[in-house]
Amino acid sequence: MIRTVAHRLLSTILVLFGVSLIVFMLLQLVPGDPALTILGSGATAESVAAVRTELGLDRSLPIQYLDYMGGLLQGDFGRSLTVNKPVSEIMLPRLWNTIILTFAALLLCVVIGVPLGIAAARKQNSVFDRIAMFASLAGASVPVYWFGLVLIGFFSIRLGVFPTSGMYNSRSPGGLGDMLIHLVLPAVAAALVPLAVIARMSRSVMVDVLQQDYIRTLRASGLSEQSVLWRHGLRNALPPIVTVIGLQVGYLLGGVVFVEVVFGWPGLGQQLYTSITQRDIPVVQAGVLFIALAFVVINLVADTAVGLLDPRSRKKVSA
């Protein structure tokens, strides 16, 4: 197990290195000059050249990337070009807000998606199965931002049940209860697509498990259907279900970017959107790296959980 985790950690480091390189190179292709972002369009050529020299933008791209990586290894993500603050001071509070939203959406996915898939597998080809799978297929096809706007239009504007945007009431913040009320609609919007995928995968895996010979033997021995389903069937279905849940976290982290913009949730997604429009390169680089780091860490946890649930997967990795 230790060897497996070490292998995954090495892969994680390589992935983060690749992400940092790709993001760095892509941002060099974005039109505009960071020096003009700081000084404004009316700056003189001399002042622009001075700022470019101060930022190291007059150096070659390999040297700029090495300087950037050297700062990352020391925990320095640079300074924002628009507000002149350390990037870490801007992004870390936003990262925590995004984690709250992602965790809430993931909780909905697991609590609703897995039982829904198992129930559909248990009643395979029934009316419930067909309706559940049709609903999950429709849910997986809906754009996140459109669904978020529909939720706002119905539950916020028409019914007035939930607030339209933000994380707290701007007039009188009410602590945890206020935040939870603001969290409902963004979490539901972010959870829709991954919930549908998890439900369909859970149903597919569970159908395959319930058709195995040992399940027929357990049923023939007089064991109750609940015991066969939950104690024996689910145990063997868990590894692939946990794997797909880990993969859907990546979609969640990407989807919350749109959800945060639609609902005004003060997380990484909203900050990334603002920084991209302002061409604040250090903030954009840090935001993408934070999302990539969260994705690989969660998938590392998922892979470790699968290894504990299914020892055969550890042997495959070791081989």
PDB file of N, CA, C and O in Angstrom, residues 93-109 144 148 151 165-168 179-192 194 248-249 251-271 291 298:
ATOM      1  N   PRO A  93      -8.402  32.706   0.876  1.00  0.00           N
ATOM      2  CA  PRO A  93      -9.804  32.790   1.342  1.00  0.00           C
ATOM      3  C   PRO A  93     -10.790  32.331   0.284  1.00  0.00           C
ATOM      4  O   PRO A  93     -11.810  31.700   0.594  1.00  0.00           O
ATOM      5  N   ARG A  94     -10.511  32.636  -0.973  1.00  0.00           N
ATOM      6  CA  ARG A  94     -11.381  32.199  -2.068  1.00  0.00           C
ATOM      7  C   ARG A  94     -11.344  30.684  -2.207  1.00  0.00           C
ATOM      8  O   ARG A  94     -12.367  30.058  -2.514  1.00  0.00           O
ATOM      9  N   LEU A  95     -10.176  30.100  -2.013  1.00  0.00           N
ATOM     10  CA  LEU A  95     -10.053  28.650  -2.104  1.00  0.00           C
ATOM     11  C   LEU A  95     -10.926  27.969  -1.060  1.00  0.00           C
ATOM     12  O   LEU A  95     -11.587  26.960  -1.350  1.00  0.00           O
ATOM     13  N   TRP A  96     -10.956  28.501   0.143  1.00  0.00           N
ATOM     14  CA  TRP A  96     -11.787  27.918   1.199  1.00  0.00           C
ATOM     15  C   TRP A  96     -13.263  27.986   0.824  1.00  0.00           C
ATOM     16  O   TRP A  96     -14.007  27.030   1.048  1.00  0.00           O
ATOM     17  N   ASN A  97     -13.691  29.104   0.233  1.00  0.00           N
ATOM     18  CA  ASN A  97     -15.086  29.215  -0.189  1.00  0.00           C
ATOM     19  C   ASN A  97     -15.428  28.211  -1.282  1.00  0.00           C
ATOM     20  O   ASN A  97     -16.530  27.641  -1.300  1.00  0.00           O
ATOM     21  N   THR A  98     -14.491  27.985  -2.201  1.00  0.00           N
ATOM     22  CA  THR A  98     -14.711  27.000  -3.255  1.00  0.00           C
ATOM     23  C   THR A  98     -14.761  25.589  -2.686  1.00  0.00           C
ATOM     24  O   THR A  98     -15.557  24.750  -3.141  1.00  0.00           O
ATOM     25  N   ILE A  99     -13.935  25.306  -1.690  1.00  0.00           N
ATOM     26  CA  ILE A  99     -13.959  23.989  -1.046  1.00  0.00           C
ATOM     27  C   ILE A  99     -15.318  23.743  -0.393  1.00  0.00           C
ATOM     28  O   ILE A  99     -15.874  22.634  -0.475  1.00  0.00           O
ATOM     29  N   ILE A 100     -15.877  24.774   0.244  1.00  0.00           N
ATOM     30  CA  ILE A 100     -17.200  24.640   0.870  1.00  0.00           C
ATOM     31  C   ILE A 100     -18.243  24.282  -0.175  1.00  0.00           C
ATOM     32  O   ILE A 100     -19.045  23.349   0.002  1.00  0.00           O
ATOM     33  N   LEU A 101     -18.247  24.996  -1.290  1.00  0.00           N
ATOM     34  CA  LEU A 101     -19.227  24.746  -2.348  1.00  0.00           C
ATOM     35  C   LEU A 101     -19.014  23.368  -2.972  1.00  0.00           C
ATOM     36  O   LEU A 101     -19.981  22.627  -3.209  1.00  0.00           O
ATOM     37  N   THR A 102     -17.771  23.004  -3.241  1.00  0.00           N
ATOM     38  CA  THR A 102     -17.475  21.708  -3.853  1.00  0.00           C
ATOM     39  C   THR A 102     -17.865  20.561  -2.934  1.00  0.00           C
ATOM     40  O   THR A 102     -18.437  19.553  -3.378  1.00  0.00           O
ATOM     41  N   PHE A 103     -17.566  20.701  -1.642  1.00  0.00           N
ATOM     42  CA  PHE A 103     -17.906  19.639  -0.691  1.00  0.00           C
ATOM     43  C   PHE A 103     -19.417  19.466  -0.584  1.00  0.00           C
ATOM     44  O   PHE A 103     -19.919  18.338  -0.538  1.00  0.00           O
ATOM     45  N   ALA A 104     -20.153  20.575  -0.557  1.00  0.00           N
ATOM     46  CA  ALA A 104     -21.616  20.498  -0.478  1.00  0.00           C
ATOM     47  C   ALA A 104     -22.184  19.810  -1.715  1.00  0.00           C
ATOM     48  O   ALA A 104     -23.085  18.959  -1.619  1.00  0.00           O
ATOM     49  N   ALA A 105     -21.661  20.180  -2.895  1.00  0.00           N
ATOM     50  CA  ALA A 105     -22.134  19.550  -4.130  1.00  0.00           C
ATOM     51  C   ALA A 105     -21.767  18.072  -4.164  1.00  0.00           C
ATOM     52  O   ALA A 105     -22.569  17.222  -4.582  1.00  0.00           O
ATOM     53  N   LEU A 106     -20.549  17.734  -3.724  1.00  0.00           N
ATOM     54  CA  LEU A 106     -20.122  16.334  -3.714  1.00  0.00           C
ATOM     55  C   LEU A 106     -20.975  15.518  -2.752  1.00  0.00           C
ATOM     56  O   LEU A 106     -21.307  14.354  -3.025  1.00  0.00           O
ATOM     57  N   LEU A 107     -21.330  16.110  -1.625  1.00  0.00           N
ATOM     58  CA  LEU A 107     -22.189  15.422  -0.661  1.00  0.00           C
ATOM     59  C   LEU A 107     -23.539  15.087  -1.288  1.00  0.00           C
ATOM     60  O   LEU A 107     -24.063  13.970  -1.122  1.00  0.00           O
ATOM     61  N   LEU A 108     -24.098  16.036  -2.038  1.00  0.00           N
ATOM     62  CA  LEU A 108     -25.359  15.765  -2.736  1.00  0.00           C
ATOM     63  C   LEU A 108     -25.195  14.644  -3.752  1.00  0.00           C
ATOM     64  O   LEU A 108     -26.070  13.777  -3.888  1.00  0.00           O
ATOM     65  N   CYS A 109     -24.091  14.658  -4.472  1.00  0.00           N
ATOM     66  CA  CYS A 109     -23.835  13.623  -5.485  1.00  0.00           C
ATOM     67  C   CYS A 109     -23.807  12.235  -4.870  1.00  0.00           C
ATOM     68  O   CYS A 109     -24.386  11.283  -5.410  1.00  0.00           O
ATOM     69  N   VAL A 144     -24.426  23.750 -16.961  1.00  0.00           N
ATOM     70  CA  VAL A 144     -24.476  24.145 -15.552  1.00  0.00           C
ATOM     71  C   VAL A 144     -24.973  25.574 -15.393  1.00  0.00           C
ATOM     72  O   VAL A 144     -25.815  25.865 -14.531  1.00  0.00           O
ATOM     73  N   GLY A 148     -28.308  26.860 -13.421  1.00  0.00           N
ATOM     74  CA  GLY A 148     -28.209  27.828 -12.339  1.00  0.00           C
ATOM     75  C   GLY A 148     -29.150  29.003 -12.534  1.00  0.00           C
ATOM     76  O   GLY A 148     -29.805  29.454 -11.583  1.00  0.00           O
ATOM     77  N   LEU A 151     -32.679  27.871 -11.722  1.00  0.00           N
ATOM     78  CA  LEU A 151     -32.898  27.810 -10.279  1.00  0.00           C
ATOM     79  C   LEU A 151     -33.126  29.199  -9.695  1.00  0.00           C
ATOM     80  O   LEU A 151     -34.002  29.386  -8.837  1.00  0.00           O
ATOM     81  N   SER A 165     -27.858  35.577  -4.943  1.00  0.00           N
ATOM     82  CA  SER A 165     -26.401  35.566  -5.112  1.00  0.00           C
ATOM     83  C   SER A 165     -25.712  35.835  -3.785  1.00  0.00           C
ATOM     84  O   SER A 165     -26.335  36.193  -2.790  1.00  0.00           O
ATOM     85  N   GLY A 166     -24.388  35.666  -3.826  1.00  0.00           N
ATOM     86  CA  GLY A 166     -23.567  35.937  -2.656  1.00  0.00           C
ATOM     87  C   GLY A 166     -23.425  34.738  -1.735  1.00  0.00           C
ATOM     88  O   GLY A 166     -24.025  33.677  -1.950  1.00  0.00           O
ATOM     89  N   MET A 167     -22.636  34.948  -0.679  1.00  0.00           N
ATOM     90  CA  MET A 167     -22.408  33.911   0.312  1.00  0.00           C
ATOM     91  C   MET A 167     -23.084  34.247   1.635  1.00  0.00           C
ATOM     92  O   MET A 167     -23.401  33.355   2.424  1.00  0.00           O
ATOM     93  N   TYR A 168     -23.307  35.531   1.871  1.00  0.00           N
ATOM     94  CA  TYR A 168     -23.988  36.009   3.071  1.00  0.00           C
ATOM     95  C   TYR A 168     -24.899  37.167   2.673  1.00  0.00           C
ATOM     96  O   TYR A 168     -24.725  37.786   1.623  1.00  0.00           O
ATOM     97  N   MET A 179     -25.161  31.399   5.613  1.00  0.00           N
ATOM     98  CA  MET A 179     -24.330  30.816   4.565  1.00  0.00           C
ATOM     99  C   MET A 179     -24.981  29.570   3.966  1.00  0.00           C
ATOM    100  O   MET A 179     -24.961  29.355   2.748  1.00  0.00           O
ATOM    101  N   LEU A 180     -25.577  28.727   4.807  1.00  0.00           N
ATOM    102  CA  LEU A 180     -26.208  27.496   4.318  1.00  0.00           C
ATOM    103  C   LEU A 180     -27.378  27.807   3.386  1.00  0.00           C
ATOM    104  O   LEU A 180     -27.585  27.101   2.388  1.00  0.00           O
ATOM    105  N   ILE A 181     -28.142  28.851   3.713  1.00  0.00           N
ATOM    106  CA  ILE A 181     -29.251  29.241   2.831  1.00  0.00           C
ATOM    107  C   ILE A 181     -28.714  29.690   1.468  1.00  0.00           C
ATOM    108  O   ILE A 181     -29.262  29.339   0.413  1.00  0.00           O
ATOM    109  N   HIS A 182     -27.631  30.457   1.476  1.00  0.00           N
ATOM    110  CA  HIS A 182     -27.026  30.911   0.222  1.00  0.00           C
ATOM    111  C   HIS A 182     -26.357  29.757  -0.530  1.00  0.00           C
ATOM    112  O   HIS A 182     -26.144  29.846  -1.746  1.00  0.00           O
ATOM    113  N   LEU A 183     -26.016  28.693   0.183  1.00  0.00           N
ATOM    114  CA  LEU A 183     -25.275  27.581  -0.412  1.00  0.00           C
ATOM    115  C   LEU A 183     -26.171  26.619  -1.195  1.00  0.00           C
ATOM    116  O   LEU A 183     -25.691  25.930  -2.102  1.00  0.00           O
ATOM    117  N   VAL A 184     -27.455  26.578  -0.877  1.00  0.00           N
ATOM    118  CA  VAL A 184     -28.339  25.544  -1.426  1.00  0.00           C
ATOM    119  C   VAL A 184     -28.360  25.553  -2.949  1.00  0.00           C
ATOM    120  O   VAL A 184     -28.062  24.550  -3.607  1.00  0.00           O
ATOM    121  N   LEU A 185     -28.726  26.658  -3.545  1.00  0.00           N
ATOM    122  CA  LEU A 185     -28.872  26.707  -5.002  1.00  0.00           C
ATOM    123  C   LEU A 185     -27.546  26.500  -5.739  1.00  0.00           C
ATOM    124  O   LEU A 185     -27.506  25.731  -6.713  1.00  0.00           O
ATOM    125  N   PRO A 186     -26.432  27.145  -5.341  1.00  0.00           N
ATOM    126  CA  PRO A 186     -25.166  26.862  -6.021  1.00  0.00           C
ATOM    127  C   PRO A 186     -24.744  25.397  -5.921  1.00  0.00           C
ATOM    128  O   PRO A 186     -24.241  24.827  -6.889  1.00  0.00           O
ATOM    129  N   ALA A 187     -24.957  24.777  -4.758  1.00  0.00           N
ATOM    130  CA  ALA A 187     -24.581  23.370  -4.594  1.00  0.00           C
ATOM    131  C   ALA A 187     -25.421  22.461  -5.485  1.00  0.00           C
ATOM    132  O   ALA A 187     -24.908  21.526  -6.108  1.00  0.00           O
ATOM    133  N   VAL A 188     -26.723  22.740  -5.571  1.00  0.00           N
ATOM    134  CA  VAL A 188     -27.594  21.939  -6.433  1.00  0.00           C
ATOM    135  C   VAL A 188     -27.192  22.098  -7.894  1.00  0.00           C
ATOM    136  O   VAL A 188     -27.134  21.118  -8.650  1.00  0.00           O
ATOM    137  N   ALA A 189     -26.909  23.327  -8.314  1.00  0.00           N
ATOM    138  CA  ALA A 189     -26.505  23.569  -9.705  1.00  0.00           C
ATOM    139  C   ALA A 189     -25.195  22.862 -10.030  1.00  0.00           C
ATOM    140  O   ALA A 189     -25.060  22.237 -11.091  1.00  0.00           O
ATOM    141  N   ALA A 190     -24.223  22.947  -9.120  1.00  0.00           N
ATOM    142  CA  ALA A 190     -22.928  22.314  -9.374  1.00  0.00           C
ATOM    143  C   ALA A 190     -23.025  20.794  -9.345  1.00  0.00           C
ATOM    144  O   ALA A 190     -22.261  20.101 -10.035  1.00  0.00           O
ATOM    145  N   ALA A 191     -23.962  20.253  -8.573  1.00  0.00           N
ATOM    146  CA  ALA A 191     -24.042  18.801  -8.395  1.00  0.00           C
ATOM    147  C   ALA A 191     -24.799  18.092  -9.501  1.00  0.00           C
ATOM    148  O   ALA A 191     -24.690  16.862  -9.617  1.00  0.00           O
ATOM    149  N   LEU A 192     -25.555  18.812 -10.313  1.00  0.00           N
ATOM    150  CA  LEU A 192     -26.473  18.163 -11.251  1.00  0.00           C
ATOM    151  C   LEU A 192     -25.777  17.158 -12.167  1.00  0.00           C
ATOM    152  O   LEU A 192     -26.142  15.983 -12.225  1.00  0.00           O
ATOM    153  N   PRO A 194     -22.475  15.826 -12.268  1.00  0.00           N
ATOM    154  CA  PRO A 194     -21.790  14.688 -11.647  1.00  0.00           C
ATOM    155  C   PRO A 194     -22.720  13.736 -10.914  1.00  0.00           C
ATOM    156  O   PRO A 194     -22.473  12.531 -10.872  1.00  0.00           O
ATOM    157  N   GLN A 248     -15.281  12.620 -10.838  1.00  0.00           N
ATOM    158  CA  GLN A 248     -16.298  13.667 -10.951  1.00  0.00           C
ATOM    159  C   GLN A 248     -15.941  14.906 -10.147  1.00  0.00           C
ATOM    160  O   GLN A 248     -16.491  15.988 -10.401  1.00  0.00           O
ATOM    161  N   VAL A 249     -15.026  14.752  -9.177  1.00  0.00           N
ATOM    162  CA  VAL A 249     -14.570  15.935  -8.450  1.00  0.00           C
ATOM    163  C   VAL A 249     -13.902  16.912  -9.410  1.00  0.00           C
ATOM    164  O   VAL A 249     -14.035  18.138  -9.275  1.00  0.00           O
ATOM    165  N   TYR A 251     -14.731  17.386 -12.521  1.00  0.00           N
ATOM    166  CA  TYR A 251     -15.811  18.120 -13.191  1.00  0.00           C
ATOM    167  C   TYR A 251     -16.419  19.152 -12.248  1.00  0.00           C
ATOM    168  O   TYR A 251     -16.746  20.272 -12.669  1.00  0.00           O
ATOM    169  N   LEU A 252     -16.560  18.787 -10.980  1.00  0.00           N
ATOM    170  CA  LEU A 252     -17.108  19.732 -10.007  1.00  0.00           C
ATOM    171  C   LEU A 252     -16.240  20.981  -9.913  1.00  0.00           C
ATOM    172  O   LEU A 252     -16.738  22.109  -9.919  1.00  0.00           O
ATOM    173  N   LEU A 253     -14.919  20.786  -9.845  1.00  0.00           N
ATOM    174  CA  LEU A 253     -14.024  21.921  -9.716  1.00  0.00           C
ATOM    175  C   LEU A 253     -14.075  22.807 -10.951  1.00  0.00           C
ATOM    176  O   LEU A 253     -13.910  24.028 -10.856  1.00  0.00           O
ATOM    177  N   GLY A 254     -14.298  22.186 -12.117  1.00  0.00           N
ATOM    178  CA  GLY A 254     -14.463  22.990 -13.324  1.00  0.00           C
ATOM    179  C   GLY A 254     -15.824  23.643 -13.394  1.00  0.00           C
ATOM    180  O   GLY A 254     -15.953  24.792 -13.826  1.00  0.00           O
ATOM    181  N   GLY A 255     -16.854  22.912 -12.955  1.00  0.00           N
ATOM    182  CA  GLY A 255     -18.212  23.436 -13.019  1.00  0.00           C
ATOM    183  C   GLY A 255     -18.466  24.573 -12.061  1.00  0.00           C
ATOM    184  O   GLY A 255     -19.256  25.484 -12.357  1.00  0.00           O
ATOM    185  N   VAL A 256     -17.804  24.556 -10.900  1.00  0.00           N
ATOM    186  CA  VAL A 256     -18.054  25.624  -9.926  1.00  0.00           C
ATOM    187  C   VAL A 256     -17.559  26.975 -10.427  1.00  0.00           C
ATOM    188  O   VAL A 256     -17.979  28.019  -9.920  1.00  0.00           O
ATOM    189  N   VAL A 257     -16.663  26.974 -11.433  1.00  0.00           N
ATOM    190  CA  VAL A 257     -16.237  28.247 -12.007  1.00  0.00           C
ATOM    191  C   VAL A 257     -17.446  28.981 -12.576  1.00  0.00           C
ATOM    192  O   VAL A 257     -17.644  30.176 -12.329  1.00  0.00           O
ATOM    193  N   PHE A 258     -18.275  28.257 -13.339  1.00  0.00           N
ATOM    194  CA  PHE A 258     -19.480  28.872 -13.906  1.00  0.00           C
ATOM    195  C   PHE A 258     -20.519  29.141 -12.820  1.00  0.00           C
ATOM    196  O   PHE A 258     -21.203  30.179 -12.845  1.00  0.00           O
ATOM    197  N   VAL A 259     -20.653  28.206 -11.883  1.00  0.00           N
ATOM    198  CA  VAL A 259     -21.646  28.367 -10.823  1.00  0.00           C
ATOM    199  C   VAL A 259     -21.335  29.591  -9.968  1.00  0.00           C
ATOM    200  O   VAL A 259     -22.235  30.366  -9.624  1.00  0.00           O
ATOM    201  N   GLU A 260     -20.067  29.790  -9.647  1.00  0.00           N
ATOM    202  CA  GLU A 260     -19.690  30.933  -8.809  1.00  0.00           C
ATOM    203  C   GLU A 260     -19.943  32.253  -9.526  1.00  0.00           C
ATOM    204  O   GLU A 260     -20.332  33.242  -8.891  1.00  0.00           O
ATOM    205  N   VAL A 261     -19.733  32.266 -10.834  1.00  0.00           N
ATOM    206  CA  VAL A 261     -20.004  33.498 -11.586  1.00  0.00           C
ATOM    207  C   VAL A 261     -21.506  33.773 -11.620  1.00  0.00           C
ATOM    208  O   VAL A 261     -21.956  34.903 -11.407  1.00  0.00           O
ATOM    209  N   VAL A 262     -22.309  32.733 -11.874  1.00  0.00           N
ATOM    210  CA  VAL A 262     -23.761  32.902 -11.974  1.00  0.00           C
ATOM    211  C   VAL A 262     -24.352  33.335 -10.635  1.00  0.00           C
ATOM    212  O   VAL A 262     -25.207  34.230 -10.583  1.00  0.00           O
ATOM    213  N   PHE A 263     -23.892  32.717  -9.546  1.00  0.00           N
ATOM    214  CA  PHE A 263     -24.479  32.986  -8.223  1.00  0.00           C
ATOM    215  C   PHE A 263     -23.692  34.015  -7.414  1.00  0.00           C
ATOM    216  O   PHE A 263     -24.051  34.282  -6.265  1.00  0.00           O
ATOM    217  N   GLY A 264     -22.639  34.577  -7.984  1.00  0.00           N
ATOM    218  CA  GLY A 264     -21.852  35.557  -7.243  1.00  0.00           C
ATOM    219  C   GLY A 264     -21.201  34.967  -6.011  1.00  0.00           C
ATOM    220  O   GLY A 264     -20.993  35.681  -5.013  1.00  0.00           O
ATOM    221  N   TRP A 265     -20.847  33.684  -6.053  1.00  0.00           N
ATOM    222  CA  TRP A 265     -20.212  33.025  -4.907  1.00  0.00           C
ATOM    223  C   TRP A 265     -18.731  33.406  -4.882  1.00  0.00           C
ATOM    224  O   TRP A 265     -18.019  33.214  -5.859  1.00  0.00           O
ATOM    225  N   PRO A 266     -18.224  33.968  -3.779  1.00  0.00           N
ATOM    226  CA  PRO A 266     -16.863  34.518  -3.764  1.00  0.00           C
ATOM    227  C   PRO A 266     -15.784  33.443  -3.633  1.00  0.00           C
ATOM    228  O   PRO A 266     -15.080  33.353  -2.626  1.00  0.00           O
ATOM    229  N   GLY A 267     -15.627  32.632  -4.672  1.00  0.00           N
ATOM    230  CA  GLY A 267     -14.648  31.554  -4.657  1.00  0.00           C
ATOM    231  C   GLY A 267     -13.596  31.731  -5.730  1.00  0.00           C
ATOM    232  O   GLY A 267     -13.470  32.793  -6.352  1.00  0.00           O
ATOM    233  N   LEU A 268     -12.843  30.652  -5.965  1.00  0.00           N
ATOM    234  CA  LEU A 268     -11.780  30.695  -6.967  1.00  0.00           C
ATOM    235  C   LEU A 268     -12.330  30.976  -8.360  1.00  0.00           C
ATOM    236  O   LEU A 268     -11.705  31.671  -9.153  1.00  0.00           O
ATOM    237  N   GLY A 269     -13.481  30.386  -8.669  1.00  0.00           N
ATOM    238  CA  GLY A 269     -14.045  30.541 -10.003  1.00  0.00           C
ATOM    239  C   GLY A 269     -14.348  32.001 -10.330  1.00  0.00           C
ATOM    240  O   GLY A 269     -13.996  32.491 -11.409  1.00  0.00           O
ATOM    241  N   GLN A 270     -14.990  32.678  -9.404  1.00  0.00           N
ATOM    242  CA  GLN A 270     -15.307  34.086  -9.632  1.00  0.00           C
ATOM    243  C   GLN A 270     -14.033  34.924  -9.739  1.00  0.00           C
ATOM    244  O   GLN A 270     -13.931  35.810 -10.582  1.00  0.00           O
ATOM    245  N   GLN A 271     -13.046  34.616  -8.880  1.00  0.00           N
ATOM    246  CA  GLN A 271     -11.786  35.354  -8.933  1.00  0.00           C
ATOM    247  C   GLN A 271     -11.045  35.084 -10.242  1.00  0.00           C
ATOM    248  O   GLN A 271     -10.458  35.991 -10.841  1.00  0.00           O
ATOM    249  N   ILE A 291      -6.676  24.622  -8.325  1.00  0.00           N
ATOM    250  CA  ILE A 291      -7.705  23.682  -8.772  1.00  0.00           C
ATOM    251  C   ILE A 291      -7.073  22.348  -9.165  1.00  0.00           C
ATOM    252  O   ILE A 291      -7.588  21.274  -8.824  1.00  0.00           O
ATOM    253  N   ILE A 298      -7.533  14.888  -4.316  1.00  0.00           N
ATOM    254  CA  ILE A 298      -8.771  14.137  -4.100  1.00  0.00           C
ATOM    255  C   ILE A 298      -8.731  12.810  -4.836  1.00  0.00           C
ATOM    256  O   ILE A 298      -9.181  11.785  -4.324  1.00  0.00           O
TER     257      ILE A 298
END
